[in-house]
Amino acid sequence: EQMWPTAQRRPGWGAWLGSWSPWMVFLAQWRYVSVLYSLSVATQSGLLVCGLWLLSKAWHNVQLRIAQRRYQEWLRKYTLPKRDYLISELSHYDGRDPERAILVAVKGKVFNVSAGANFYGSGGPYNVFAGRDATWLLAKGELELGTAEEMAVPLTEAEQHAVDDWVNHYEYKYELLGSLVSADDSVDGSVSNLDTGHQT
């Protein structure tokens, strides 16, 4: 899978000033105290080093908590239960809804590729794989669906090996949820309702 670069949104001036403001405030206070109490150069240096160390630790902890909250929110949105999925269910996870997980099926296996939303989400270079069985596309190296007649032709041995390589790639990089099944295969009732995470 070729990871084509995508444009990254640069932070605005507000984010830049917000990240620097604690340090600017500290330096201003350090300078004020140094002048007010006529501190020696050695004392000023020690105060500066200790203050910067304490501030850096506090800043790191704040950023860590923010990252943890964002990760928990990401898990809440995009985590799906490990189970078998109906072919008809896949279309609900095609990347068009940014609040829903993205699924790709390859050779009867269903993968949660939400971590690659920049590629599989709406407008991404691999969005054609999302919400469907992408076996034929990956075997052929295509980014557009073929006709019904073309897709009905059995894969060659080389194409089957290519699909096996893709399965290994997806198993390494993304979460394997379960198998892709038809409606007739789900008579055991293991297929659950959309987004509930509970079996019916």
Tab-separated table of C-alpha atoms in Angstrom:
chain	number	residue	atom	x	y	z
A	1	GLU	CA	0.000	0.000	0.000
A	2	GLN	CA	1.572	3.265	-1.112
A	3	MET	CA	1.051	5.961	1.464
A	4	TRP	CA	0.609	9.073	-0.658
A	5	PRO	CA	1.366	12.256	1.287
A	6	THR	CA	-1.568	14.441	2.241
A	7	ALA	CA	-1.609	18.097	3.139
A	8	GLN	CA	-1.471	18.695	6.866
A	9	ARG	CA	-3.429	21.580	8.322
A	10	ARG	CA	-1.066	24.091	9.902
A	11	PRO	CA	-1.999	25.413	13.341
A	12	GLY	CA	-3.339	28.956	13.424
A	13	TRP	CA	-1.924	31.930	15.276
A	14	GLY	CA	-4.203	31.242	18.237
A	15	ALA	CA	-2.748	27.770	18.743
A	16	TRP	CA	0.794	29.114	18.357
A	17	LEU	CA	0.301	31.886	20.908
A	18	GLY	CA	-1.481	29.498	23.247
A	19	SER	CA	1.469	27.096	23.210
A	20	TRP	CA	4.006	29.837	23.878
A	21	SER	CA	2.067	31.975	26.364
A	22	PRO	CA	2.983	29.954	29.529
A	23	TRP	CA	6.659	30.272	28.711
A	24	MET	CA	6.398	33.987	27.964
A	25	VAL	CA	4.544	34.592	31.231
A	26	PHE	CA	7.143	32.640	33.185
A	27	LEU	CA	10.056	34.555	31.646
A	28	ALA	CA	8.348	37.857	32.399
A	29	GLN	CA	7.807	36.817	36.033
A	30	TRP	CA	11.372	35.547	36.308
A	31	ARG	CA	12.706	38.859	35.055
A	32	TYR	CA	10.437	40.806	37.416
A	33	VAL	CA	11.547	38.829	40.488
A	34	SER	CA	15.216	39.067	39.491
A	35	VAL	CA	15.058	42.855	39.263
A	36	LEU	CA	12.812	43.308	42.309
A	37	TYR	CA	15.125	41.373	44.633
A	38	SER	CA	18.416	42.240	42.883
A	39	LEU	CA	19.308	38.581	42.526
A	40	SER	CA	22.809	37.579	41.560
A	41	VAL	CA	23.501	36.105	38.165
A	42	ALA	CA	24.030	32.650	39.700
A	43	THR	CA	20.735	32.840	41.589
A	44	GLN	CA	18.920	34.076	38.488
A	45	SER	CA	20.350	31.200	36.451
A	46	GLY	CA	19.382	28.598	39.052
A	47	LEU	CA	15.896	30.054	39.340
A	48	LEU	CA	15.508	30.067	35.577
A	49	VAL	CA	16.633	26.447	35.167
A	50	CYS	CA	14.404	25.152	37.982
A	51	GLY	CA	11.427	27.149	36.778
A	52	LEU	CA	11.780	25.999	33.194
A	53	TRP	CA	12.096	22.395	34.312
A	54	LEU	CA	8.962	22.585	36.466
A	55	LEU	CA	7.028	24.361	33.733
A	56	SER	CA	8.106	21.826	31.111
A	57	LYS	CA	6.938	18.957	33.336
A	58	ALA	CA	3.588	20.627	33.925
A	59	TRP	CA	3.188	21.409	30.222
A	60	HIS	CA	4.015	17.826	29.306
A	61	ASN	CA	1.411	16.494	31.740
A	62	VAL	CA	-1.239	18.835	30.340
A	63	GLN	CA	-0.487	17.781	26.768
A	64	LEU	CA	-0.514	14.125	27.796
A	65	ARG	CA	-3.966	14.455	29.375
A	66	ILE	CA	-5.275	16.214	26.274
A	67	ALA	CA	-3.876	13.443	24.048
A	68	GLN	CA	-5.420	10.766	26.276
A	69	ARG	CA	-8.847	12.422	26.118
A	70	ARG	CA	-8.622	12.692	22.345
A	71	TYR	CA	-7.616	9.034	22.075
A	72	GLN	CA	-10.507	7.926	24.291
A	73	GLU	CA	-12.891	9.969	22.161
A	74	TRP	CA	-11.425	8.365	19.019
A	75	LEU	CA	-11.938	4.897	20.514
A	76	ARG	CA	-15.520	5.740	21.442
A	77	LYS	CA	-16.328	6.762	17.877
A	78	TYR	CA	-14.461	4.174	15.852
A	79	THR	CA	-14.232	0.976	17.909
A	80	LEU	CA	-16.478	-1.821	16.618
A	81	PRO	CA	-17.110	-5.277	18.106
A	82	LYS	CA	-15.144	-8.249	16.853
A	83	ARG	CA	-17.719	-10.354	15.021
A	84	ASP	CA	-18.795	-11.405	11.540
A	85	TYR	CA	-20.229	-8.677	9.304
A	86	LEU	CA	-22.835	-8.926	6.595
A	87	ILE	CA	-21.923	-7.820	3.086
A	88	SER	CA	-24.866	-5.429	3.237
A	89	GLU	CA	-23.489	-3.851	6.433
A	90	LEU	CA	-20.247	-2.715	4.877
A	91	SER	CA	-21.862	0.123	2.946
A	92	HIS	CA	-22.685	1.812	6.261
A	93	TYR	CA	-18.952	2.111	6.969
A	94	ASP	CA	-17.735	3.623	3.698
A	95	GLY	CA	-15.968	6.681	5.122
A	96	ARG	CA	-18.606	9.226	4.161
A	97	ASP	CA	-19.657	9.752	7.783
A	98	PRO	CA	-16.688	11.122	9.802
A	99	GLU	CA	-18.397	10.010	13.019
A	100	ARG	CA	-18.463	6.338	11.987
A	101	ALA	CA	-15.780	3.682	11.572
A	102	ILE	CA	-14.425	2.691	8.140
A	103	LEU	CA	-14.389	-0.969	7.116
A	104	VAL	CA	-12.667	-2.782	4.258
A	105	ALA	CA	-13.164	-6.448	3.419
A	106	VAL	CA	-10.431	-8.489	1.733
A	107	LYS	CA	-10.698	-12.173	0.901
A	108	GLY	CA	-13.516	-12.762	3.374
A	109	LYS	CA	-11.932	-10.800	6.219
A	110	VAL	CA	-13.243	-7.491	7.578
A	111	PHE	CA	-10.780	-4.847	8.764
A	112	ASN	CA	-11.348	-1.631	10.676
A	113	VAL	CA	-9.212	0.909	8.780
A	114	SER	CA	-10.424	3.975	10.693
A	115	ALA	CA	-6.835	4.731	11.682
A	116	GLY	CA	-6.180	5.392	7.986
A	117	ALA	CA	-9.103	7.802	7.560
A	118	ASN	CA	-6.934	10.215	5.562
A	119	PHE	CA	-6.646	7.523	2.905
A	120	TYR	CA	-9.909	5.568	3.206
A	121	GLY	CA	-12.237	8.398	4.213
A	122	SER	CA	-14.316	10.568	1.914
A	123	GLY	CA	-12.065	12.139	-0.710
A	124	GLY	CA	-9.114	9.898	0.168
A	125	PRO	CA	-7.121	8.060	-2.511
A	126	TYR	CA	-8.311	4.645	-1.247
A	127	ASN	CA	-11.930	5.561	-0.510
A	128	VAL	CA	-13.047	3.210	-3.284
A	129	PHE	CA	-11.983	0.295	-1.038
A	130	ALA	CA	-14.068	1.501	1.914
A	131	GLY	CA	-17.424	-0.023	2.712
A	132	ARG	CA	-17.086	-2.924	0.295
A	133	ASP	CA	-15.311	-6.161	-0.516
A	134	ALA	CA	-12.122	-4.780	-2.070
A	135	THR	CA	-10.670	-8.152	-3.092
A	136	TRP	CA	-11.102	-7.645	-6.844
A	137	LEU	CA	-9.748	-4.083	-6.755
A	138	LEU	CA	-6.652	-5.094	-4.809
A	139	ALA	CA	-6.036	-8.162	-6.952
A	140	LYS	CA	-6.167	-6.062	-10.111
A	141	GLY	CA	-4.427	-3.013	-8.676
A	142	GLU	CA	-7.407	-0.897	-9.680
A	143	LEU	CA	-8.928	2.197	-8.089
A	144	GLU	CA	-12.162	1.920	-10.073
A	145	LEU	CA	-14.748	-0.854	-10.009
A	146	GLY	CA	-15.007	-3.091	-13.065
A	147	THR	CA	-18.145	-4.205	-14.797
A	148	ALA	CA	-20.142	-7.122	-13.409
A	149	GLU	CA	-18.746	-9.314	-16.187
A	150	GLU	CA	-15.143	-8.327	-15.431
A	151	MET	CA	-15.532	-8.896	-11.705
A	152	ALA	CA	-17.105	-12.309	-12.272
A	153	VAL	CA	-13.972	-13.649	-13.985
A	154	PRO	CA	-11.943	-15.852	-11.574
A	155	LEU	CA	-8.665	-14.393	-10.363
A	156	THR	CA	-5.434	-15.724	-11.789
A	157	GLU	CA	-2.906	-17.441	-9.572
A	158	ALA	CA	-0.722	-14.327	-9.577
A	159	GLU	CA	-3.681	-12.175	-8.579
A	160	GLN	CA	-4.559	-14.559	-5.761
A	161	HIS	CA	-1.003	-14.269	-4.456
A	162	ALA	CA	-1.308	-10.479	-4.647
A	163	VAL	CA	-4.477	-10.635	-2.565
A	164	ASP	CA	-2.727	-12.835	0.007
A	165	ASP	CA	-0.021	-10.180	0.301
A	166	TRP	CA	-2.677	-7.534	0.853
A	167	VAL	CA	-4.334	-9.638	3.547
A	168	ASN	CA	-0.990	-9.933	5.348
A	169	HIS	CA	-0.551	-6.175	5.045
A	170	TYR	CA	-3.978	-5.404	6.492
A	171	GLU	CA	-3.555	-7.927	9.300
A	172	TYR	CA	-0.280	-6.230	10.251
A	173	LYS	CA	-1.500	-2.654	10.015
A	174	TYR	CA	-5.197	-2.665	10.925
A	175	GLU	CA	-7.606	-4.383	13.295
A	176	LEU	CA	-9.188	-7.610	12.071
A	177	LEU	CA	-12.827	-7.633	13.213
A	178	GLY	CA	-14.103	-10.912	11.764
A	179	SER	CA	-15.339	-12.589	8.607
A	180	LEU	CA	-17.471	-11.280	5.788
A	181	VAL	CA	-20.690	-13.301	5.515
A	182	SER	CA	-23.812	-13.295	3.421
A	183	ALA	CA	-27.305	-13.106	4.900
A	184	ASP	CA	-27.670	-16.880	4.581
A	185	ASP	CA	-24.478	-17.429	6.596
A	186	SER	CA	-25.722	-15.402	9.578
A	187	VAL	CA	-28.487	-17.756	10.710
A	188	ASP	CA	-26.658	-18.343	13.985
A	189	GLY	CA	-27.590	-14.792	15.004
A	190	SER	CA	-24.022	-13.612	15.555
A	191	VAL	CA	-24.463	-10.483	13.461
A	192	SER	CA	-25.303	-7.461	15.579
A	193	ASN	CA	-27.131	-4.223	15.040
A	194	LEU	CA	-25.215	-1.275	13.589
A	195	ASP	CA	-23.094	0.721	16.032
A	196	THR	CA	-24.486	-0.966	19.126
A	197	GLY	CA	-21.586	-3.252	19.871
A	198	HIS	CA	-24.058	-5.818	21.258
A	199	GLN	CA	-25.070	-9.103	19.733
A	200	THR	CA	-28.675	-9.705	18.832
